Short mmCIF file of C-alpha atoms and ligand atoms in Angstrom, two decimals:
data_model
loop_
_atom_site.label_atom_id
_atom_site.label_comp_id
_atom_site.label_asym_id
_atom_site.label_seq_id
_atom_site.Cartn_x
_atom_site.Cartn_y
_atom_site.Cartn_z
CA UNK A 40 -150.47 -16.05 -214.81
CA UNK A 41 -154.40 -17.22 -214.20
CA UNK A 42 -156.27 -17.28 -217.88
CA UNK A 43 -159.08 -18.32 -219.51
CA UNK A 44 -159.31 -19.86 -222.36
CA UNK A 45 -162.47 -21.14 -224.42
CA UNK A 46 -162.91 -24.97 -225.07
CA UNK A 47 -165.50 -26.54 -227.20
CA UNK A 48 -166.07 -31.09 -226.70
CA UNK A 49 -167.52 -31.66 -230.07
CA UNK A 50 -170.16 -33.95 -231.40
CA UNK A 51 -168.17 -36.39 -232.30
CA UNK A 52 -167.24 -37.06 -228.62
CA UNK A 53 -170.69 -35.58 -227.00
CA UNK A 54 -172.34 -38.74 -229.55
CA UNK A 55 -169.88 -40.93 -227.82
CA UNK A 56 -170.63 -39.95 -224.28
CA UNK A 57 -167.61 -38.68 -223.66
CA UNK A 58 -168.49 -34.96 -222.06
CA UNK A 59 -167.34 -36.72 -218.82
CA UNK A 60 -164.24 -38.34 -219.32
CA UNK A 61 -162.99 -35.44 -221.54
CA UNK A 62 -163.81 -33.13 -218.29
CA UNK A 63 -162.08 -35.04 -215.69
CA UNK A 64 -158.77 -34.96 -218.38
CA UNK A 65 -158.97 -31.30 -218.14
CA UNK A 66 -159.40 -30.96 -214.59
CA UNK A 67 -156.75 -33.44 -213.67
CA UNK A 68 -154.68 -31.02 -215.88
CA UNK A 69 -155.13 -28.30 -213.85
CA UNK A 70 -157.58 -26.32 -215.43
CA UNK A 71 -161.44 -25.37 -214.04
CA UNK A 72 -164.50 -25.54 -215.38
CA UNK A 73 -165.61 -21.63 -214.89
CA UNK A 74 -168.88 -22.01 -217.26
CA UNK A 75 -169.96 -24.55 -219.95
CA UNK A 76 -173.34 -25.14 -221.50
CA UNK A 77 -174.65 -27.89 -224.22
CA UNK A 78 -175.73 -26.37 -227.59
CA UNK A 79 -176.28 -27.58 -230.95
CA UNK A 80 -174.98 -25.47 -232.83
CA UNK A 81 -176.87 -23.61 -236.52
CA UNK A 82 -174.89 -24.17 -239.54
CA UNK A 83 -174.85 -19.97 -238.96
CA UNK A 84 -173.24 -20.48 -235.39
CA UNK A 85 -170.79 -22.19 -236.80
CA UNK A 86 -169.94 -20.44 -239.71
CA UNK A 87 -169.35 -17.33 -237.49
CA UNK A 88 -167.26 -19.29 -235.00
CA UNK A 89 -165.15 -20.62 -237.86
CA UNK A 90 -164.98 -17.87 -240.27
CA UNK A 91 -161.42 -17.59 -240.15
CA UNK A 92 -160.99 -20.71 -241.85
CA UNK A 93 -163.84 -19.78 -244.51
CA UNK A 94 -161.42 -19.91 -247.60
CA UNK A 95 -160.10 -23.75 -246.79
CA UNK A 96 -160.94 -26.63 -248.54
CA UNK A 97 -162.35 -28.75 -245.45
CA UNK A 98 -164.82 -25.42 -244.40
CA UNK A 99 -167.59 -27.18 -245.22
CA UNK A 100 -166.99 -30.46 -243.76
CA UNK A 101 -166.43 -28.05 -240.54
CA UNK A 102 -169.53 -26.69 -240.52
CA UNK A 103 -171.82 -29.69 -241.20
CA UNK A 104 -169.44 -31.79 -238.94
CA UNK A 105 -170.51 -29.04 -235.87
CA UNK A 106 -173.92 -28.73 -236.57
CA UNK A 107 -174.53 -32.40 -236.62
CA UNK A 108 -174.80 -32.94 -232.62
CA UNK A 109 -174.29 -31.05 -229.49
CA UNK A 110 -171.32 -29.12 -227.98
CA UNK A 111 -170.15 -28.91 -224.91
CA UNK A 112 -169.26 -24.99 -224.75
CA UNK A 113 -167.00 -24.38 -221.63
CA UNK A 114 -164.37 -21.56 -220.22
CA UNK A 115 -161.67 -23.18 -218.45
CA UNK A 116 -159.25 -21.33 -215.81
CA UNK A 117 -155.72 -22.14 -214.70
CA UNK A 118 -152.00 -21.31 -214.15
CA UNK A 119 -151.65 -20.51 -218.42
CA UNK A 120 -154.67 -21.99 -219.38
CA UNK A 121 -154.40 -21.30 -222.94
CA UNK A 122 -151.30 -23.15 -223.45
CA UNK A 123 -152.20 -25.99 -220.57
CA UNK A 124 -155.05 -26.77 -222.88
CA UNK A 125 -153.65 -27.28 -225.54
CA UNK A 126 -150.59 -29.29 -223.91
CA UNK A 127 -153.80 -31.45 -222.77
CA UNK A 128 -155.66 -31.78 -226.26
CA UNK A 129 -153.01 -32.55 -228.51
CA UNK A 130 -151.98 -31.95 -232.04
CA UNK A 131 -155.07 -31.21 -233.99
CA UNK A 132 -154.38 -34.41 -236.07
CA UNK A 133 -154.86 -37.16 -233.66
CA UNK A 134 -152.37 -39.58 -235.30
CA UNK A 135 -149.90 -36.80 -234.16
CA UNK A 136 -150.64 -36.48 -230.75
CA UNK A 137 -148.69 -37.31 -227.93
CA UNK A 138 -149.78 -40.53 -225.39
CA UNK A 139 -152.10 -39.55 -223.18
CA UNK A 140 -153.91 -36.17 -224.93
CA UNK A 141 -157.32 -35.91 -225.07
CA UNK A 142 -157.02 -36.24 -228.91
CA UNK A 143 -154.38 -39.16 -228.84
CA UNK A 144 -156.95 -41.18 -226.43
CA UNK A 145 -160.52 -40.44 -227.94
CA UNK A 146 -160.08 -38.34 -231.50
CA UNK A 147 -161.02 -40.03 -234.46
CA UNK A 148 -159.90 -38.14 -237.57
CA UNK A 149 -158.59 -34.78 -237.97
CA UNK A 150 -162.46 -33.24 -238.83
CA UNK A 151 -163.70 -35.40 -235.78
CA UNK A 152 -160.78 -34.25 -233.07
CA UNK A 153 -163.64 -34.75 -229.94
CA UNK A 154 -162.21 -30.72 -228.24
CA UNK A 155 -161.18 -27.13 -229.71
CA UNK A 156 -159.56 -24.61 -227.65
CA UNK A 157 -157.96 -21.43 -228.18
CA UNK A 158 -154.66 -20.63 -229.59
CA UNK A 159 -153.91 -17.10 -228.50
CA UNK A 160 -154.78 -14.40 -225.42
CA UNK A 161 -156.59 -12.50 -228.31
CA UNK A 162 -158.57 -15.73 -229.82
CA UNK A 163 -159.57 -16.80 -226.39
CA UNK A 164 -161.32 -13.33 -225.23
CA UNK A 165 -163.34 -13.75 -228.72
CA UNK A 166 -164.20 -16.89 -228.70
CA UNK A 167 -164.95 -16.74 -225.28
CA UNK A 168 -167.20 -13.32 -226.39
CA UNK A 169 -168.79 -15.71 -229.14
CA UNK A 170 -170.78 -17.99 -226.57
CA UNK A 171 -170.86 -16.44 -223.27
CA UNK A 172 -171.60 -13.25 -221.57
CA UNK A 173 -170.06 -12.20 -218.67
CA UNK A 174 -172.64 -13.11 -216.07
CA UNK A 175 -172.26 -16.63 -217.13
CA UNK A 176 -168.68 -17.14 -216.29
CA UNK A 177 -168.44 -18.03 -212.39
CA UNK A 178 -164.56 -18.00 -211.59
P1 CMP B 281 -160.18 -26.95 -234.35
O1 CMP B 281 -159.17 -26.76 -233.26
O2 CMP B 281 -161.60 -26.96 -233.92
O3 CMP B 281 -160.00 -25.79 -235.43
C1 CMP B 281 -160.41 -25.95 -236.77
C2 CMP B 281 -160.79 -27.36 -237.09
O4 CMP B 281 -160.80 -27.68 -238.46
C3 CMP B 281 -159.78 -28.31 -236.49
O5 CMP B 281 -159.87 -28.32 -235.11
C4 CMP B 281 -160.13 -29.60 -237.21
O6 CMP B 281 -161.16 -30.33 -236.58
C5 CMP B 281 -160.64 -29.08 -238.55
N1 CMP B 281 -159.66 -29.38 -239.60
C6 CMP B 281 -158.42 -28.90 -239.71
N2 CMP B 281 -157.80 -29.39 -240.79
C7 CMP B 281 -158.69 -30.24 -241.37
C8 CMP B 281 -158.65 -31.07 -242.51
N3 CMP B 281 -157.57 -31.13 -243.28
N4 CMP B 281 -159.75 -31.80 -242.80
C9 CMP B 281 -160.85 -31.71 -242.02
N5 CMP B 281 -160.94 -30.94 -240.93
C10 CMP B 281 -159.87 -30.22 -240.60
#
């Protein structure tokens, strides 16, 4: 089925000038750009983005590693987007992604892993909710 999914490029690959080549990885995958915007994100934004993962141990690094630079905040659209995208990003910890992932080819660490996306139907319509109202997303 057509979803959407949410997808964040991070500041460790905005710093790098990646935005682009990041884009055309997840268009040649099949998925579509249906809104994005460049924010830099408050310490606050991303503590409510992240607040699932409030109790770890790396929560901090998290939150001063996304409010150190801007985001690229996008939805994407395709055939199972929310899956696709993360077929296209990669294991979260770059040294255990596959060749040719977004994260195997520009990720640097597992705190600086260049894109987020969504993990679930539910995840994706909130994090989606998080940074975008509807009149922003242009299918
Ligand atoms: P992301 O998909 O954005 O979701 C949560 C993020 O936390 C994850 O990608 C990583 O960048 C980060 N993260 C997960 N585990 C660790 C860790 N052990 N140390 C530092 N950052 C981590």
């Amino acid at each position: 089925a057509i979803e959407r999914t949410f997808s964040m490029i991070k500041p460790d690959a905005t710093r790098r000038n990646l935005t682009g080549a990041i884009v055309k990885m997840l268009e040649e995958g099949g998925l579509r750009v249906v809104a994005s915007k460049r924010v830099w994100m408050s310490k606050r934004d991303a503590e409510g983005f992240y607040a699932v993962h409030k109790e770890r141990p790396f929560f901090g690094e998290l939150v001063e590693g996304m409010s150190s630079g801007p985001t690229v905040v996008q939805v994407l659209e395709g055939e199972n987007a929310i899956a696709r995208n993360r077929e296209l990003m990669g294991a979260t910890n770059p040294t255990q992604a596959a060749d040719g992932t977004i994260r195997k080819v520009h990720a640097l660490s597992i705190g600086e892993n260049s894109v987020h996306g969504s993990d679930a139907p539910e995840t994706a319509k909130e994090e989606i909710a998080y940074w975008f109202s509807e009149l922003e997303i242009v299918g």
